[in-house]
Amino acid sequence: MSVKLAIVYYSSTGTNYQLAQWAAEGAKEAGAEVKIFKVQELATQEVIDRNPAWKAHVEATKDIPVITPDDIVEADAIIFSTPTRFGNIAAQMKQFLDTTGGIWFHGKTVNKVVSAMTSAQNAHGGQEATILNLYTSMYHWGAIVVAPGYTDASLFAAGGNPYGTSVSVDQNNQIVGDKEAYQNAVEHQAKRVVTVAEWVKKGMQ
């Protein structure tokens, strides 16, 4: 049986959605059954409408399903992607994680294989702290955190974040640097998650 991977992202202007799409490509190449989900938006439409890029992205991704705790239960593995908010995850992502108490209580988050990615507007804008803060929740889940570490040369070309792929974006919401390098790193991270999830799934059967 193939690994069921849920890619769960929050994105206001598209960066983390792009990371999610790259992760999906890598995971599919590794043979996973992949579904991309967004978390529920908390900002009001009035606020979104004031930012043309945000409004455009919301419209472009209106058909992406919103993640539910049941989707987590169904998945063997989850890759999260969230922008950095003062060195922590976006409120929208935190709000979703806060709704998983029920499945956590019933042991349904145990042994999920998880990994994370992030973005910020500065090279040292809190990317590592954001991923580590998200992983703290995963330890409470009883999940198995699979960070990329330094397991492939592609990671060095993408900045060498051992906790998860991270990118910087400019004022026009464009990824700074070699996009191909970041895509390669994301795809490697996704393939690593799928590989470990396969081991776990076979070991539990």
PDB file of C-alpha atoms in Angstrom:
ATOM      1  CA  MET A   1       0.000   0.000   0.000  1.00  0.00           C
ATOM      2  CA  SER A   2       1.295   3.458  -0.881  1.00  0.00           C
ATOM      3  CA  VAL A   3       1.905   6.122   1.737  1.00  0.00           C
ATOM      4  CA  LYS A   4      -0.901   8.635   2.162  1.00  0.00           C
ATOM      5  CA  LEU A   5       0.678  12.065   2.474  1.00  0.00           C
ATOM      6  CA  ALA A   6      -1.203  15.217   3.484  1.00  0.00           C
ATOM      7  CA  ILE A   7       0.540  18.482   2.682  1.00  0.00           C
ATOM      8  CA  VAL A   8      -0.910  21.170   4.931  1.00  0.00           C
ATOM      9  CA  TYR A   9      -0.042  24.807   4.267  1.00  0.00           C
ATOM     10  CA  TYR A  10      -0.969  28.365   5.052  1.00  0.00           C
ATOM     11  CA  SER A  11      -0.126  31.035   2.509  1.00  0.00           C
ATOM     12  CA  SER A  12      -1.354  34.587   2.128  1.00  0.00           C
ATOM     13  CA  THR A  13       0.393  35.443  -1.143  1.00  0.00           C
ATOM     14  CA  GLY A  14       1.524  32.070  -2.498  1.00  0.00           C
ATOM     15  CA  THR A  15       5.025  31.249  -1.257  1.00  0.00           C
ATOM     16  CA  ASN A  16       4.090  28.342   0.994  1.00  0.00           C
ATOM     17  CA  TYR A  17       1.583  27.120  -1.570  1.00  0.00           C
ATOM     18  CA  GLN A  18       4.499  26.916  -4.004  1.00  0.00           C
ATOM     19  CA  LEU A  19       6.508  24.928  -1.449  1.00  0.00           C
ATOM     20  CA  ALA A  20       3.519  22.623  -1.013  1.00  0.00           C
ATOM     21  CA  GLN A  21       3.300  22.026  -4.750  1.00  0.00           C
ATOM     22  CA  TRP A  22       7.002  21.200  -4.962  1.00  0.00           C
ATOM     23  CA  ALA A  23       6.617  18.796  -2.054  1.00  0.00           C
ATOM     24  CA  ALA A  24       3.704  17.128  -3.811  1.00  0.00           C
ATOM     25  CA  GLU A  25       5.824  16.606  -6.931  1.00  0.00           C
ATOM     26  CA  GLY A  26       8.630  14.982  -4.961  1.00  0.00           C
ATOM     27  CA  ALA A  27       6.278  12.795  -2.940  1.00  0.00           C
ATOM     28  CA  LYS A  28       4.441  11.578  -6.034  1.00  0.00           C
ATOM     29  CA  GLU A  29       7.770  10.661  -7.610  1.00  0.00           C
ATOM     30  CA  ALA A  30       8.417   8.578  -4.490  1.00  0.00           C
ATOM     31  CA  GLY A  31       5.108   6.766  -5.006  1.00  0.00           C
ATOM     32  CA  ALA A  32       2.956   8.487  -2.399  1.00  0.00           C
ATOM     33  CA  GLU A  33      -0.737   9.245  -2.625  1.00  0.00           C
ATOM     34  CA  VAL A  34      -0.728  13.018  -2.105  1.00  0.00           C
ATOM     35  CA  LYS A  35      -3.388  15.503  -1.080  1.00  0.00           C
ATOM     36  CA  ILE A  36      -2.758  19.238  -0.605  1.00  0.00           C
ATOM     37  CA  PHE A  37      -4.808  21.057   2.020  1.00  0.00           C
ATOM     38  CA  LYS A  38      -4.895  24.640   3.237  1.00  0.00           C
ATOM     39  CA  VAL A  39      -5.759  25.682   6.773  1.00  0.00           C
ATOM     40  CA  GLN A  40      -8.769  27.866   7.433  1.00  0.00           C
ATOM     41  CA  GLU A  41      -8.196  31.572   6.808  1.00  0.00           C
ATOM     42  CA  LEU A  42      -8.837  33.745   9.858  1.00  0.00           C
ATOM     43  CA  ALA A  43      -8.477  37.187   8.283  1.00  0.00           C
ATOM     44  CA  THR A  44     -11.636  38.980   7.214  1.00  0.00           C
ATOM     45  CA  GLN A  45     -12.435  39.478   3.552  1.00  0.00           C
ATOM     46  CA  GLU A  46     -12.151  43.226   4.122  1.00  0.00           C
ATOM     47  CA  VAL A  47      -8.535  42.854   5.228  1.00  0.00           C
ATOM     48  CA  ILE A  48      -7.738  40.486   2.352  1.00  0.00           C
ATOM     49  CA  ASP A  49      -9.295  42.828  -0.208  1.00  0.00           C
ATOM     50  CA  ARG A  50      -6.892  45.601   0.824  1.00  0.00           C
ATOM     51  CA  ASN A  51      -3.918  43.550  -0.383  1.00  0.00           C
ATOM     52  CA  PRO A  52      -4.127  42.751  -4.129  1.00  0.00           C
ATOM     53  CA  ALA A  53      -1.590  39.892  -3.940  1.00  0.00           C
ATOM     54  CA  TRP A  54      -3.389  38.300  -0.991  1.00  0.00           C
ATOM     55  CA  LYS A  55      -6.770  38.678  -2.671  1.00  0.00           C
ATOM     56  CA  ALA A  56      -5.441  37.157  -5.908  1.00  0.00           C
ATOM     57  CA  HIS A  57      -3.944  34.181  -4.110  1.00  0.00           C
ATOM     58  CA  VAL A  58      -7.117  33.484  -2.138  1.00  0.00           C
ATOM     59  CA  GLU A  59      -9.083  33.494  -5.374  1.00  0.00           C
ATOM     60  CA  ALA A  60      -6.541  31.279  -7.165  1.00  0.00           C
ATOM     61  CA  THR A  61      -6.669  28.639  -4.409  1.00  0.00           C
ATOM     62  CA  LYS A  62     -10.377  28.741  -3.609  1.00  0.00           C
ATOM     63  CA  ASP A  63     -10.783  25.101  -4.660  1.00  0.00           C
ATOM     64  CA  ILE A  64      -8.047  23.756  -2.373  1.00  0.00           C
ATOM     65  CA  PRO A  65      -9.805  21.855   0.446  1.00  0.00           C
ATOM     66  CA  VAL A  66      -9.511  23.065   4.031  1.00  0.00           C
ATOM     67  CA  ILE A  67      -7.784  20.565   6.322  1.00  0.00           C
ATOM     68  CA  THR A  68      -9.754  18.844   9.075  1.00  0.00           C
ATOM     69  CA  PRO A  69      -8.583  16.617  11.934  1.00  0.00           C
ATOM     70  CA  ASP A  70     -10.129  13.652  10.082  1.00  0.00           C
ATOM     71  CA  ASP A  71      -7.716  14.280   7.200  1.00  0.00           C
ATOM     72  CA  ILE A  72      -4.824  13.969   9.652  1.00  0.00           C
ATOM     73  CA  VAL A  73      -6.191  10.670  10.941  1.00  0.00           C
ATOM     74  CA  GLU A  74      -6.387   9.340   7.388  1.00  0.00           C
ATOM     75  CA  ALA A  75      -2.814  10.337   6.499  1.00  0.00           C
ATOM     76  CA  ASP A  76       0.307   8.293   7.183  1.00  0.00           C
ATOM     77  CA  ALA A  77       2.495  11.373   6.895  1.00  0.00           C
ATOM     78  CA  ILE A  78       2.078  15.146   6.957  1.00  0.00           C
ATOM     79  CA  ILE A  79       4.269  17.924   5.609  1.00  0.00           C
ATOM     80  CA  PHE A  80       3.450  21.358   7.000  1.00  0.00           C
ATOM     81  CA  SER A  81       4.360  24.645   5.338  1.00  0.00           C
ATOM     82  CA  THR A  82       3.787  27.959   7.099  1.00  0.00           C
ATOM     83  CA  PRO A  83       5.196  31.468   6.917  1.00  0.00           C
ATOM     84  CA  THR A  84       7.153  32.816   9.845  1.00  0.00           C
ATOM     85  CA  ARG A  85       5.323  35.123  12.244  1.00  0.00           C
ATOM     86  CA  PHE A  86       7.814  36.620  14.717  1.00  0.00           C
ATOM     87  CA  GLY A  87       9.713  33.320  14.829  1.00  0.00           C
ATOM     88  CA  ASN A  88       6.565  31.264  15.222  1.00  0.00           C
ATOM     89  CA  ILE A  89       3.958  29.667  12.998  1.00  0.00           C
ATOM     90  CA  ALA A  90       1.134  31.656  11.434  1.00  0.00           C
ATOM     91  CA  ALA A  91      -1.984  32.060  13.579  1.00  0.00           C
ATOM     92  CA  GLN A  92      -4.008  30.210  10.964  1.00  0.00           C
ATOM     93  CA  MET A  93      -1.755  27.144  11.281  1.00  0.00           C
ATOM     94  CA  LYS A  94      -1.773  27.362  15.091  1.00  0.00           C
ATOM     95  CA  GLN A  95      -5.547  27.565  15.127  1.00  0.00           C
ATOM     96  CA  PHE A  96      -5.767  24.346  13.135  1.00  0.00           C
ATOM     97  CA  LEU A  97      -3.290  22.540  15.389  1.00  0.00           C
ATOM     98  CA  ASP A  98      -5.381  23.643  18.363  1.00  0.00           C
ATOM     99  CA  THR A  99      -8.376  21.779  16.876  1.00  0.00           C
ATOM    100  CA  THR A 100      -6.520  18.451  16.896  1.00  0.00           C
ATOM    101  CA  GLY A 101      -6.928  17.866  20.625  1.00  0.00           C
ATOM    102  CA  GLY A 102      -9.696  15.338  20.046  1.00  0.00           C
ATOM    103  CA  ILE A 103      -7.702  13.083  17.738  1.00  0.00           C
ATOM    104  CA  TRP A 104      -4.634  13.521  19.967  1.00  0.00           C
ATOM    105  CA  PHE A 105      -6.643  12.425  23.020  1.00  0.00           C
ATOM    106  CA  HIS A 106      -7.675   9.229  21.219  1.00  0.00           C
ATOM    107  CA  GLY A 107      -4.116   8.449  20.126  1.00  0.00           C
ATOM    108  CA  LYS A 108      -4.800   9.121  16.468  1.00  0.00           C
ATOM    109  CA  THR A 109      -1.774  11.386  15.962  1.00  0.00           C
ATOM    110  CA  VAL A 110       0.700   8.817  17.276  1.00  0.00           C
ATOM    111  CA  ASN A 111       3.401   7.694  14.813  1.00  0.00           C
ATOM    112  CA  LYS A 112       2.379  10.084  12.056  1.00  0.00           C
ATOM    113  CA  VAL A 113       5.536  10.919  10.119  1.00  0.00           C
ATOM    114  CA  VAL A 114       5.876  14.705   9.907  1.00  0.00           C
ATOM    115  CA  SER A 115       8.147  17.394   8.501  1.00  0.00           C
ATOM    116  CA  ALA A 116       7.916  21.152   7.982  1.00  0.00           C
ATOM    117  CA  MET A 117       8.906  24.046   5.712  1.00  0.00           C
ATOM    118  CA  THR A 118       8.677  27.803   6.067  1.00  0.00           C
ATOM    119  CA  SER A 119       9.337  31.256   4.596  1.00  0.00           C
ATOM    120  CA  ALA A 120      10.170  34.755   5.809  1.00  0.00           C
ATOM    121  CA  GLN A 121      11.109  38.111   4.317  1.00  0.00           C
ATOM    122  CA  ASN A 122      14.643  38.049   5.719  1.00  0.00           C
ATOM    123  CA  ALA A 123      17.406  35.457   5.560  1.00  0.00           C
ATOM    124  CA  HIS A 124      17.445  35.303   9.365  1.00  0.00           C
ATOM    125  CA  GLY A 125      13.788  36.134   9.901  1.00  0.00           C
ATOM    126  CA  GLY A 126      12.987  33.262  12.233  1.00  0.00           C
ATOM    127  CA  GLN A 127      12.735  30.341   9.831  1.00  0.00           C
ATOM    128  CA  GLU A 128      14.537  27.835  12.049  1.00  0.00           C
ATOM    129  CA  ALA A 129      12.608  28.909  15.157  1.00  0.00           C
ATOM    130  CA  THR A 130       9.318  28.614  13.283  1.00  0.00           C
ATOM    131  CA  ILE A 131       9.972  25.031  12.226  1.00  0.00           C
ATOM    132  CA  LEU A 132      11.216  24.065  15.678  1.00  0.00           C
ATOM    133  CA  ASN A 133       8.137  25.615  17.281  1.00  0.00           C
ATOM    134  CA  LEU A 134       5.909  23.594  14.983  1.00  0.00           C
ATOM    135  CA  TYR A 135       7.856  20.443  15.825  1.00  0.00           C
ATOM    136  CA  THR A 136       7.174  21.059  19.519  1.00  0.00           C
ATOM    137  CA  SER A 137       3.488  20.436  18.807  1.00  0.00           C
ATOM    138  CA  MET A 138       4.437  17.296  16.904  1.00  0.00           C
ATOM    139  CA  TYR A 139       6.266  15.881  19.915  1.00  0.00           C
ATOM    140  CA  HIS A 140       3.034  16.280  21.863  1.00  0.00           C
ATOM    141  CA  TRP A 141       1.251  14.427  19.063  1.00  0.00           C
ATOM    142  CA  GLY A 142       3.613  11.486  19.472  1.00  0.00           C
ATOM    143  CA  ALA A 143       4.544  11.982  15.839  1.00  0.00           C
ATOM    144  CA  ILE A 144       7.828  10.955  14.233  1.00  0.00           C
ATOM    145  CA  VAL A 145       9.644  14.095  13.095  1.00  0.00           C
ATOM    146  CA  VAL A 146      11.647  13.592   9.915  1.00  0.00           C
ATOM    147  CA  ALA A 147      13.874  16.602   9.309  1.00  0.00           C
ATOM    148  CA  PRO A 148      16.007  16.705   6.159  1.00  0.00           C
ATOM    149  CA  GLY A 149      19.220  17.163   8.137  1.00  0.00           C
ATOM    150  CA  TYR A 150      22.172  17.156   5.756  1.00  0.00           C
ATOM    151  CA  THR A 151      21.141  14.068   3.834  1.00  0.00           C
ATOM    152  CA  ASP A 152      21.538  15.439   0.315  1.00  0.00           C
ATOM    153  CA  ALA A 153      23.692  17.987  -1.513  1.00  0.00           C
ATOM    154  CA  SER A 154      20.578  19.870  -2.636  1.00  0.00           C
ATOM    155  CA  LEU A 155      20.099  21.112   0.925  1.00  0.00           C
ATOM    156  CA  PHE A 156      23.339  23.091   0.907  1.00  0.00           C
ATOM    157  CA  ALA A 157      22.391  24.877  -2.318  1.00  0.00           C
ATOM    158  CA  ALA A 158      19.100  25.854  -0.666  1.00  0.00           C
ATOM    159  CA  GLY A 159      20.661  27.449   2.393  1.00  0.00           C
ATOM    160  CA  GLY A 160      21.338  24.370   4.495  1.00  0.00           C
ATOM    161  CA  ASN A 161      18.494  24.513   7.022  1.00  0.00           C
ATOM    162  CA  PRO A 162      18.634  21.054   8.652  1.00  0.00           C
ATOM    163  CA  TYR A 163      15.180  21.377  10.232  1.00  0.00           C
ATOM    164  CA  GLY A 164      13.262  21.864   7.001  1.00  0.00           C
ATOM    165  CA  THR A 165      13.477  23.768   3.745  1.00  0.00           C
ATOM    166  CA  SER A 166      13.133  27.523   4.247  1.00  0.00           C
ATOM    167  CA  VAL A 167      13.084  30.380   1.784  1.00  0.00           C
ATOM    168  CA  SER A 168      13.272  34.154   1.876  1.00  0.00           C
ATOM    169  CA  VAL A 169      10.949  36.346  -0.166  1.00  0.00           C
ATOM    170  CA  ASP A 170      11.315  39.900  -1.415  1.00  0.00           C
ATOM    171  CA  GLN A 171       8.853  42.786  -1.209  1.00  0.00           C
ATOM    172  CA  ASN A 172       7.140  41.475  -4.351  1.00  0.00           C
ATOM    173  CA  ASN A 173       6.528  38.094  -2.716  1.00  0.00           C
ATOM    174  CA  GLN A 174       9.079  36.397  -4.944  1.00  0.00           C
ATOM    175  CA  ILE A 175      11.475  33.744  -3.650  1.00  0.00           C
ATOM    176  CA  VAL A 176      14.985  35.168  -3.377  1.00  0.00           C
ATOM    177  CA  GLY A 177      17.755  33.093  -4.938  1.00  0.00           C
ATOM    178  CA  ASP A 178      17.837  29.969  -7.068  1.00  0.00           C
ATOM    179  CA  LYS A 179      14.284  28.617  -7.221  1.00  0.00           C
ATOM    180  CA  GLU A 180      15.479  25.368  -8.750  1.00  0.00           C
ATOM    181  CA  ALA A 181      17.770  24.790  -5.764  1.00  0.00           C
ATOM    182  CA  TYR A 182      14.885  25.291  -3.361  1.00  0.00           C
ATOM    183  CA  GLN A 183      12.635  23.052  -5.410  1.00  0.00           C
ATOM    184  CA  ASN A 184      15.262  20.305  -5.356  1.00  0.00           C
ATOM    185  CA  ALA A 185      15.589  20.626  -1.568  1.00  0.00           C
ATOM    186  CA  VAL A 186      11.824  20.501  -1.044  1.00  0.00           C
ATOM    187  CA  GLU A 187      11.473  17.484  -3.302  1.00  0.00           C
ATOM    188  CA  HIS A 188      14.262  15.688  -1.460  1.00  0.00           C
ATOM    189  CA  GLN A 189      12.639  16.475   1.882  1.00  0.00           C
ATOM    190  CA  ALA A 190       9.298  15.126   0.642  1.00  0.00           C
ATOM    191  CA  LYS A 191      10.880  11.940  -0.717  1.00  0.00           C
ATOM    192  CA  ARG A 192      12.662  11.399   2.607  1.00  0.00           C
ATOM    193  CA  VAL A 193       9.357  11.763   4.470  1.00  0.00           C
ATOM    194  CA  VAL A 194       7.688   9.240   2.164  1.00  0.00           C
ATOM    195  CA  THR A 195      10.568   6.779   2.541  1.00  0.00           C
ATOM    196  CA  VAL A 196      10.478   6.901   6.347  1.00  0.00           C
ATOM    197  CA  ALA A 197       6.676   6.711   6.324  1.00  0.00           C
ATOM    198  CA  GLU A 198       6.945   3.549   4.225  1.00  0.00           C
ATOM    199  CA  TRP A 199       9.272   2.019   6.815  1.00  0.00           C
ATOM    200  CA  VAL A 200       6.904   2.938   9.626  1.00  0.00           C
ATOM    201  CA  LYS A 201       3.836   1.691   7.784  1.00  0.00           C
ATOM    202  CA  LYS A 202       5.435  -1.661   6.950  1.00  0.00           C
ATOM    203  CA  GLY A 203       6.750  -2.031  10.477  1.00  0.00           C
ATOM    204  CA  MET A 204       3.286  -1.507  11.962  1.00  0.00           C
ATOM    205  CA  GLN A 205       1.530  -4.019   9.718  1.00  0.00           C
TER     206      GLN A 205
END
